[in-house]
Amino acid sequence: MATEATILIVEDDASLRRSLEMTLKAAGYVVVGVGTLAEARRMRAHYKPRAILLDLGLPDGDGLEFISAVRAGDLTPIVVLTARDAEALKVRALDAGADDYVTKPFGLEELLARLRAALRHAVQAAGSAPVVRTGPLAIDLAARVVRREGREIELSPKEFEILAVLAAQLGKVVRHQDLLKAVWGSERADIQYLRVYIGQLRAKLEAHPSRPALLVSDPGVGYRLMADTEWSGGVSRLGRPS
Ligand code: CA
């Protein structure tokens, strides 16, 4: 059924919107592209999209309002298209209920990976997979065992907890304060703790700990455990930093 796979793109930059439409269509999605909030509301009501790609700066209003309006009704995955150096805005978008964001200019493979992650989480909802796999890692959340290329890796309890929180949100950014709250019970815990433990995890899990490919930092926002590592060398970029 067509409406089940429909992705709503809300972006007022017409050339970027067209590129996104072509990319998503080529990837097998049904796409509806609009350039204003008013159209976005209408098309959302009409098509009930499976996911929404949303630019925040729109001619007739603020995309953050749209996020809140969507979240008041349902859990449709929302991936925000945002400018570089807009950390505060990214955090506000996540606070409002966005699932993730990509930073302009972004690679097409990166965007598709984020979209797949957002859709996957919408499907999983309850009961997450007992074993999460990405790259060389297999993380058994129930047995609390982590393997890298089949070899068991010794992690401290805190290291495991951090990795488990990231694995449960595979491919998505987890905000610093959410990690602190999940692992230390308070979002006011020192963010420096996190940096130390992430450093230890990278030393144990990454092929090149100084150039992490699995445990990636989103500066000013949080960390993510990469679901698709193949795009990191991606070439084509879409959208200008604005
Ligand atoms: Ca815009």
PDB file of C-alpha atoms and ligand atoms in Angstrom:
ATOM      1  CA  MET A   1       0.000   0.000   0.000  1.00  0.00           C
ATOM      2  CA  ALA A   2       1.528   3.234  -1.184  1.00  0.00           C
ATOM      3  CA  THR A   3       0.755   5.385   1.848  1.00  0.00           C
ATOM      4  CA  GLU A   4       2.573   2.932   4.128  1.00  0.00           C
ATOM      5  CA  ALA A   5       5.971   3.753   2.644  1.00  0.00           C
ATOM      6  CA  THR A   6       5.402   7.473   2.107  1.00  0.00           C
ATOM      7  CA  ILE A   7       8.099   9.821   3.360  1.00  0.00           C
ATOM      8  CA  LEU A   8       7.152  13.480   3.798  1.00  0.00           C
ATOM      9  CA  ILE A   9       9.961  15.925   2.962  1.00  0.00           C
ATOM     10  CA  VAL A  10       9.534  19.465   4.317  1.00  0.00           C
ATOM     11  CA  GLU A  11      12.269  21.697   2.862  1.00  0.00           C
ATOM     12  CA  ASP A  12      11.898  25.154   1.311  1.00  0.00           C
ATOM     13  CA  ASP A  13      15.174  24.991  -0.623  1.00  0.00           C
ATOM     14  CA  ALA A  14      13.669  23.731  -3.890  1.00  0.00           C
ATOM     15  CA  SER A  15      16.845  22.258  -5.356  1.00  0.00           C
ATOM     16  CA  LEU A  16      17.695  20.408  -2.149  1.00  0.00           C
ATOM     17  CA  ARG A  17      14.110  19.186  -1.937  1.00  0.00           C
ATOM     18  CA  ARG A  18      14.270  17.847  -5.505  1.00  0.00           C
ATOM     19  CA  SER A  19      17.566  16.060  -4.787  1.00  0.00           C
ATOM     20  CA  LEU A  20      16.069  14.485  -1.680  1.00  0.00           C
ATOM     21  CA  GLU A  21      12.978  13.418  -3.603  1.00  0.00           C
ATOM     22  CA  MET A  22      15.082  11.755  -6.310  1.00  0.00           C
ATOM     23  CA  THR A  23      17.355  10.037  -3.794  1.00  0.00           C
ATOM     24  CA  LEU A  24      14.517   8.632  -1.731  1.00  0.00           C
ATOM     25  CA  LYS A  25      12.559   7.510  -4.790  1.00  0.00           C
ATOM     26  CA  ALA A  26      15.661   5.726  -6.090  1.00  0.00           C
ATOM     27  CA  ALA A  27      15.893   4.003  -2.703  1.00  0.00           C
ATOM     28  CA  GLY A  28      12.342   2.720  -3.114  1.00  0.00           C
ATOM     29  CA  TYR A  29      10.359   5.137  -0.984  1.00  0.00           C
ATOM     30  CA  VAL A  30       7.190   6.938  -1.994  1.00  0.00           C
ATOM     31  CA  VAL A  31       7.887  10.632  -1.502  1.00  0.00           C
ATOM     32  CA  VAL A  32       5.845  13.770  -0.965  1.00  0.00           C
ATOM     33  CA  GLY A  33       7.844  17.009  -0.947  1.00  0.00           C
ATOM     34  CA  VAL A  34       6.576  20.361   0.326  1.00  0.00           C
ATOM     35  CA  GLY A  35       8.144  23.760   1.045  1.00  0.00           C
ATOM     36  CA  THR A  36       5.930  25.255   3.764  1.00  0.00           C
ATOM     37  CA  LEU A  37       4.530  24.315   7.157  1.00  0.00           C
ATOM     38  CA  ALA A  38       0.961  24.803   5.935  1.00  0.00           C
ATOM     39  CA  GLU A  39       1.484  22.242   3.158  1.00  0.00           C
ATOM     40  CA  ALA A  40       3.305  19.962   5.577  1.00  0.00           C
ATOM     41  CA  ARG A  41       0.263  19.908   7.887  1.00  0.00           C
ATOM     42  CA  ARG A  42      -2.088  19.191   4.984  1.00  0.00           C
ATOM     43  CA  MET A  43       0.079  16.457   3.461  1.00  0.00           C
ATOM     44  CA  ARG A  44       0.676  14.820   6.821  1.00  0.00           C
ATOM     45  CA  ALA A  45      -3.071  14.614   7.442  1.00  0.00           C
ATOM     46  CA  HIS A  46      -3.664  13.283   3.934  1.00  0.00           C
ATOM     47  CA  TYR A  47      -0.817  10.767   3.500  1.00  0.00           C
ATOM     48  CA  LYS A  48      -0.091   9.740   7.095  1.00  0.00           C
ATOM     49  CA  PRO A  49       3.614   9.415   6.204  1.00  0.00           C
ATOM     50  CA  ARG A  50       5.781   6.685   7.718  1.00  0.00           C
ATOM     51  CA  ALA A  51       8.539   9.213   8.393  1.00  0.00           C
ATOM     52  CA  ILE A  52       9.181  12.942   8.048  1.00  0.00           C
ATOM     53  CA  LEU A  53      12.350  14.757   6.924  1.00  0.00           C
ATOM     54  CA  LEU A  54      12.053  18.281   8.276  1.00  0.00           C
ATOM     55  CA  ASP A  55      13.922  21.521   7.656  1.00  0.00           C
ATOM     56  CA  LEU A  56      13.509  23.835  10.668  1.00  0.00           C
ATOM     57  CA  GLY A  57      13.671  27.248   8.983  1.00  0.00           C
ATOM     58  CA  LEU A  58      10.550  27.485   6.839  1.00  0.00           C
ATOM     59  CA  PRO A  59       8.973  30.555   5.217  1.00  0.00           C
ATOM     60  CA  ASP A  60       5.720  30.375   7.193  1.00  0.00           C
ATOM     61  CA  GLY A  61       7.012  29.264  10.585  1.00  0.00           C
ATOM     62  CA  ASP A  62       9.295  27.240  12.778  1.00  0.00           C
ATOM     63  CA  GLY A  63       9.765  23.518  12.215  1.00  0.00           C
ATOM     64  CA  LEU A  64      10.000  23.013  15.991  1.00  0.00           C
ATOM     65  CA  GLU A  65       6.266  23.775  16.259  1.00  0.00           C
ATOM     66  CA  PHE A  66       5.583  21.102  13.671  1.00  0.00           C
ATOM     67  CA  ILE A  67       7.587  18.557  15.682  1.00  0.00           C
ATOM     68  CA  SER A  68       5.527  19.339  18.799  1.00  0.00           C
ATOM     69  CA  ALA A  69       2.281  19.119  16.828  1.00  0.00           C
ATOM     70  CA  VAL A  70       3.239  15.721  15.366  1.00  0.00           C
ATOM     71  CA  ARG A  71       4.324  14.394  18.766  1.00  0.00           C
ATOM     72  CA  ALA A  72       1.051  15.489  20.328  1.00  0.00           C
ATOM     73  CA  GLY A  73      -0.594  12.960  18.006  1.00  0.00           C
ATOM     74  CA  ASP A  74       1.768  10.088  17.250  1.00  0.00           C
ATOM     75  CA  LEU A  75       5.328   8.728  17.076  1.00  0.00           C
ATOM     76  CA  THR A  76       5.991   9.159  13.340  1.00  0.00           C
ATOM     77  CA  PRO A  77       9.799   9.231  13.037  1.00  0.00           C
ATOM     78  CA  ILE A  78      11.140  12.742  12.376  1.00  0.00           C
ATOM     79  CA  VAL A  79      14.662  13.403  11.058  1.00  0.00           C
ATOM     80  CA  VAL A  80      15.602  17.086  11.122  1.00  0.00           C
ATOM     81  CA  LEU A  81      17.723  18.679   8.394  1.00  0.00           C
ATOM     82  CA  THR A  82      19.836  21.266  10.150  1.00  0.00           C
ATOM     83  CA  ALA A  83      22.766  23.601   9.677  1.00  0.00           C
ATOM     84  CA  ARG A  84      26.276  23.030  10.929  1.00  0.00           C
ATOM     85  CA  ASP A  85      27.117  24.740  14.246  1.00  0.00           C
ATOM     86  CA  ALA A  86      23.478  24.676  15.310  1.00  0.00           C
ATOM     87  CA  GLU A  87      24.002  22.466  18.397  1.00  0.00           C
ATOM     88  CA  ALA A  88      21.465  24.365  20.521  1.00  0.00           C
ATOM     89  CA  LEU A  89      18.850  23.994  17.810  1.00  0.00           C
ATOM     90  CA  LYS A  90      19.606  20.280  17.413  1.00  0.00           C
ATOM     91  CA  VAL A  91      19.086  19.790  21.143  1.00  0.00           C
ATOM     92  CA  ARG A  92      15.812  21.756  21.034  1.00  0.00           C
ATOM     93  CA  ALA A  93      14.621  19.646  18.100  1.00  0.00           C
ATOM     94  CA  LEU A  94      15.422  16.419  20.009  1.00  0.00           C
ATOM     95  CA  ASP A  95      13.730  17.868  23.103  1.00  0.00           C
ATOM     96  CA  ALA A  96      10.621  18.617  21.046  1.00  0.00           C
ATOM     97  CA  GLY A  97      10.550  14.956  19.983  1.00  0.00           C
ATOM     98  CA  ALA A  98      12.595  14.676  16.792  1.00  0.00           C
ATOM     99  CA  ASP A  99      14.242  11.247  16.444  1.00  0.00           C
ATOM    100  CA  ASP A 100      17.465  12.409  14.859  1.00  0.00           C
ATOM    101  CA  TYR A 101      19.038  14.989  12.599  1.00  0.00           C
ATOM    102  CA  VAL A 102      21.504  15.288   9.765  1.00  0.00           C
ATOM    103  CA  THR A 103      23.757  18.301   9.406  1.00  0.00           C
ATOM    104  CA  LYS A 104      23.880  20.169   6.087  1.00  0.00           C
ATOM    105  CA  PRO A 105      25.714  19.498   3.895  1.00  0.00           C
ATOM    106  CA  PHE A 106      25.012  15.821   4.413  1.00  0.00           C
ATOM    107  CA  GLY A 107      25.849  12.753   2.352  1.00  0.00           C
ATOM    108  CA  LEU A 108      22.999  10.850   0.750  1.00  0.00           C
ATOM    109  CA  GLU A 109      24.135   7.576   2.272  1.00  0.00           C
ATOM    110  CA  GLU A 110      24.246   9.216   5.692  1.00  0.00           C
ATOM    111  CA  LEU A 111      20.717  10.530   5.265  1.00  0.00           C
ATOM    112  CA  LEU A 112      19.411   7.137   4.133  1.00  0.00           C
ATOM    113  CA  ALA A 113      21.153   5.454   7.085  1.00  0.00           C
ATOM    114  CA  ARG A 114      19.537   7.882   9.545  1.00  0.00           C
ATOM    115  CA  LEU A 115      16.162   7.382   7.928  1.00  0.00           C
ATOM    116  CA  ARG A 116      16.494   3.586   8.077  1.00  0.00           C
ATOM    117  CA  ALA A 117      17.490   3.816  11.756  1.00  0.00           C
ATOM    118  CA  ALA A 118      14.496   6.035  12.539  1.00  0.00           C
ATOM    119  CA  LEU A 119      12.111   3.686  10.724  1.00  0.00           C
ATOM    120  CA  ARG A 120      13.629   0.632  12.418  1.00  0.00           C
ATOM    121  CA  HIS A 121      13.110   2.136  15.860  1.00  0.00           C
ATOM    122  CA  ALA A 122       9.530   2.983  15.038  1.00  0.00           C
ATOM    123  CA  VAL A 123       8.966  -0.693  14.162  1.00  0.00           C
ATOM    124  CA  GLN A 124      10.827  -2.101  17.171  1.00  0.00           C
ATOM    125  CA  ALA A 125       8.983   0.073  19.703  1.00  0.00           C
ATOM    126  CA  ALA A 126       8.654  -2.493  22.478  1.00  0.00           C
ATOM    127  CA  GLY A 127      11.073  -5.368  23.196  1.00  0.00           C
ATOM    128  CA  SER A 128      14.392  -4.500  21.591  1.00  0.00           C
ATOM    129  CA  ALA A 129      16.500  -7.151  19.866  1.00  0.00           C
ATOM    130  CA  PRO A 130      18.457  -9.263  22.404  1.00  0.00           C
ATOM    131  CA  VAL A 131      21.610  -9.179  20.252  1.00  0.00           C
ATOM    132  CA  VAL A 132      22.533  -5.940  18.518  1.00  0.00           C
ATOM    133  CA  ARG A 133      25.032  -6.259  15.657  1.00  0.00           C
ATOM    134  CA  THR A 134      26.980  -3.505  13.952  1.00  0.00           C
ATOM    135  CA  GLY A 135      30.263  -3.714  12.094  1.00  0.00           C
ATOM    136  CA  PRO A 136      32.516  -6.182  13.971  1.00  0.00           C
ATOM    137  CA  LEU A 137      30.431  -5.984  17.184  1.00  0.00           C
ATOM    138  CA  ALA A 138      27.754  -8.281  18.590  1.00  0.00           C
ATOM    139  CA  ILE A 139      26.222  -6.908  21.787  1.00  0.00           C
ATOM    140  CA  ASP A 140      24.076  -9.387  23.716  1.00  0.00           C
ATOM    141  CA  LEU A 141      21.957  -7.131  25.903  1.00  0.00           C
ATOM    142  CA  ALA A 142      20.365  -9.937  27.920  1.00  0.00           C
ATOM    143  CA  ALA A 143      23.545 -11.937  28.613  1.00  0.00           C
ATOM    144  CA  ARG A 144      25.620  -8.727  28.928  1.00  0.00           C
ATOM    145  CA  VAL A 145      28.293 -10.134  26.609  1.00  0.00           C
ATOM    146  CA  VAL A 146      30.098  -8.125  23.930  1.00  0.00           C
ATOM    147  CA  ARG A 147      32.015  -9.788  21.110  1.00  0.00           C
ATOM    148  CA  ARG A 148      34.292  -8.194  18.551  1.00  0.00           C
ATOM    149  CA  GLU A 149      34.848 -10.398  15.491  1.00  0.00           C
ATOM    150  CA  GLY A 150      33.690 -13.310  17.617  1.00  0.00           C
ATOM    151  CA  ARG A 151      36.080 -12.654  20.511  1.00  0.00           C
ATOM    152  CA  GLU A 152      34.589 -11.739  23.851  1.00  0.00           C
ATOM    153  CA  ILE A 153      35.614  -8.290  25.103  1.00  0.00           C
ATOM    154  CA  GLU A 154      35.835  -7.630  28.853  1.00  0.00           C
ATOM    155  CA  LEU A 155      33.912  -4.499  29.802  1.00  0.00           C
ATOM    156  CA  SER A 156      33.398  -2.953  33.210  1.00  0.00           C
ATOM    157  CA  PRO A 157      29.748  -2.710  34.335  1.00  0.00           C
ATOM    158  CA  LYS A 158      29.626   1.048  33.566  1.00  0.00           C
ATOM    159  CA  GLU A 159      31.222   0.566  30.165  1.00  0.00           C
ATOM    160  CA  PHE A 160      28.640  -2.089  29.358  1.00  0.00           C
ATOM    161  CA  GLU A 161      25.755   0.073  30.534  1.00  0.00           C
ATOM    162  CA  ILE A 162      26.830   2.961  28.311  1.00  0.00           C
ATOM    163  CA  LEU A 163      27.258   0.653  25.333  1.00  0.00           C
ATOM    164  CA  ALA A 164      23.884  -0.986  26.026  1.00  0.00           C
ATOM    165  CA  VAL A 165      22.079   2.371  26.056  1.00  0.00           C
ATOM    166  CA  LEU A 166      23.713   3.311  22.746  1.00  0.00           C
ATOM    167  CA  ALA A 167      23.034  -0.146  21.271  1.00  0.00           C
ATOM    168  CA  ALA A 168      19.346   0.051  22.171  1.00  0.00           C
ATOM    169  CA  GLN A 169      19.243   3.218  20.050  1.00  0.00           C
ATOM    170  CA  LEU A 170      21.528   1.822  17.330  1.00  0.00           C
ATOM    171  CA  GLY A 171      22.337   4.449  14.708  1.00  0.00           C
ATOM    172  CA  LYS A 172      20.629   7.259  16.613  1.00  0.00           C
ATOM    173  CA  VAL A 173      22.191  10.035  18.635  1.00  0.00           C
ATOM    174  CA  VAL A 174      21.745   9.679  22.414  1.00  0.00           C
ATOM    175  CA  ARG A 175      22.052  13.005  24.197  1.00  0.00           C
ATOM    176  CA  HIS A 176      24.702  13.476  26.866  1.00  0.00           C
ATOM    177  CA  GLN A 177      22.096  14.134  29.549  1.00  0.00           C
ATOM    178  CA  ASP A 178      20.092  11.038  28.576  1.00  0.00           C
ATOM    179  CA  LEU A 179      23.220   8.871  28.839  1.00  0.00           C
ATOM    180  CA  LEU A 180      24.127  10.409  32.184  1.00  0.00           C
ATOM    181  CA  LYS A 181      20.605   9.847  33.461  1.00  0.00           C
ATOM    182  CA  ALA A 182      20.439   6.250  32.205  1.00  0.00           C
ATOM    183  CA  VAL A 183      23.832   5.234  33.562  1.00  0.00           C
ATOM    184  CA  TRP A 184      24.433   7.484  36.580  1.00  0.00           C
ATOM    185  CA  GLY A 185      20.817   8.217  37.493  1.00  0.00           C
ATOM    186  CA  SER A 186      21.189  11.957  37.141  1.00  0.00           C
ATOM    187  CA  GLU A 187      21.512  14.178  34.109  1.00  0.00           C
ATOM    188  CA  ARG A 188      23.543  16.520  36.272  1.00  0.00           C
ATOM    189  CA  ALA A 189      26.365  13.970  36.552  1.00  0.00           C
ATOM    190  CA  ASP A 190      29.667  15.231  35.175  1.00  0.00           C
ATOM    191  CA  ILE A 191      29.869  14.971  31.407  1.00  0.00           C
ATOM    192  CA  GLN A 192      33.586  14.353  31.882  1.00  0.00           C
ATOM    193  CA  TYR A 193      32.715  10.870  33.229  1.00  0.00           C
ATOM    194  CA  LEU A 194      31.156  10.095  29.897  1.00  0.00           C
ATOM    195  CA  ARG A 195      34.212  11.224  27.943  1.00  0.00           C
ATOM    196  CA  VAL A 196      36.427   8.991  30.065  1.00  0.00           C
ATOM    197  CA  TYR A 197      34.233   5.915  29.645  1.00  0.00           C
ATOM    198  CA  ILE A 198      33.695   6.504  25.926  1.00  0.00           C
ATOM    199  CA  GLY A 199      37.488   6.741  25.596  1.00  0.00           C
ATOM    200  CA  GLN A 200      37.866   3.398  27.389  1.00  0.00           C
ATOM    201  CA  LEU A 201      35.185   1.792  25.215  1.00  0.00           C
ATOM    202  CA  ARG A 202      36.870   3.061  22.053  1.00  0.00           C
ATOM    203  CA  ALA A 203      40.205   1.642  23.218  1.00  0.00           C
ATOM    204  CA  LYS A 204      38.552  -1.769  23.600  1.00  0.00           C
ATOM    205  CA  LEU A 205      36.207  -1.790  20.610  1.00  0.00           C
ATOM    206  CA  GLU A 206      37.549   0.430  17.845  1.00  0.00           C
ATOM    207  CA  ALA A 207      40.131  -0.637  15.272  1.00  0.00           C
ATOM    208  CA  HIS A 208      41.587   2.895  15.478  1.00  0.00           C
ATOM    209  CA  PRO A 209      40.499   4.426  18.807  1.00  0.00           C
ATOM    210  CA  SER A 210      41.694   7.899  17.803  1.00  0.00           C
ATOM    211  CA  ARG A 211      39.552   7.750  14.635  1.00  0.00           C
ATOM    212  CA  PRO A 212      36.374   6.136  15.965  1.00  0.00           C
ATOM    213  CA  ALA A 213      34.072   4.542  13.402  1.00  0.00           C
ATOM    214  CA  LEU A 214      31.651   2.883  15.847  1.00  0.00           C
ATOM    215  CA  LEU A 215      31.329   5.143  18.902  1.00  0.00           C
ATOM    216  CA  VAL A 216      30.946   8.509  17.261  1.00  0.00           C
ATOM    217  CA  SER A 217      30.650  11.859  19.005  1.00  0.00           C
ATOM    218  CA  ASP A 218      28.071  14.441  17.930  1.00  0.00           C
ATOM    219  CA  PRO A 219      29.796  17.494  19.424  1.00  0.00           C
ATOM    220  CA  GLY A 220      27.625  19.453  21.836  1.00  0.00           C
ATOM    221  CA  VAL A 221      24.789  16.917  21.554  1.00  0.00           C
ATOM    222  CA  GLY A 222      25.716  13.337  22.399  1.00  0.00           C
ATOM    223  CA  TYR A 223      27.075  10.034  21.134  1.00  0.00           C
ATOM    224  CA  ARG A 224      25.862   7.402  18.732  1.00  0.00           C
ATOM    225  CA  LEU A 225      26.731   3.795  18.022  1.00  0.00           C
ATOM    226  CA  MET A 226      26.900   3.711  14.239  1.00  0.00           C
ATOM    227  CA  ALA A 227      24.528   1.284  12.529  1.00  0.00           C
ATOM    228  CA  ASP A 228      25.869   1.686   9.021  1.00  0.00           C
ATOM    229  CA  THR A 229      29.545   2.459   8.926  1.00  0.00           C
ATOM    230  CA  GLU A 230      29.874   2.236   5.168  1.00  0.00           C
ATOM    231  CA  TRP A 231      28.760   5.818   4.502  1.00  0.00           C
ATOM    232  CA  SER A 232      31.476   7.454   6.569  1.00  0.00           C
ATOM    233  CA  GLY A 233      33.636   7.786   3.460  1.00  0.00           C
ATOM    234  CA  GLY A 234      30.635   9.081   1.453  1.00  0.00           C
ATOM    235  CA  VAL A 235      31.334  11.485  -1.359  1.00  0.00           C
ATOM    236  CA  SER A 236      28.251  13.268  -2.560  1.00  0.00           C
ATOM    237  CA  ARG A 237      26.943  15.970  -0.228  1.00  0.00           C
ATOM    238  CA  LEU A 238      23.584  17.685  -0.312  1.00  0.00           C
ATOM    239  CA  GLY A 239      22.552  21.071   0.979  1.00  0.00           C
ATOM    240  CA  ARG A 240      24.612  24.022   2.018  1.00  0.00           C
ATOM    241  CA  PRO A 241      25.383  25.057   5.562  1.00  0.00           C
ATOM    242  CA  SER A 242      22.959  27.926   6.043  1.00  0.00           C
TER     243      SER A 242
HETATM  244 CA    CA B   1      15.029  26.505   5.201  1.00  0.00          CA
END
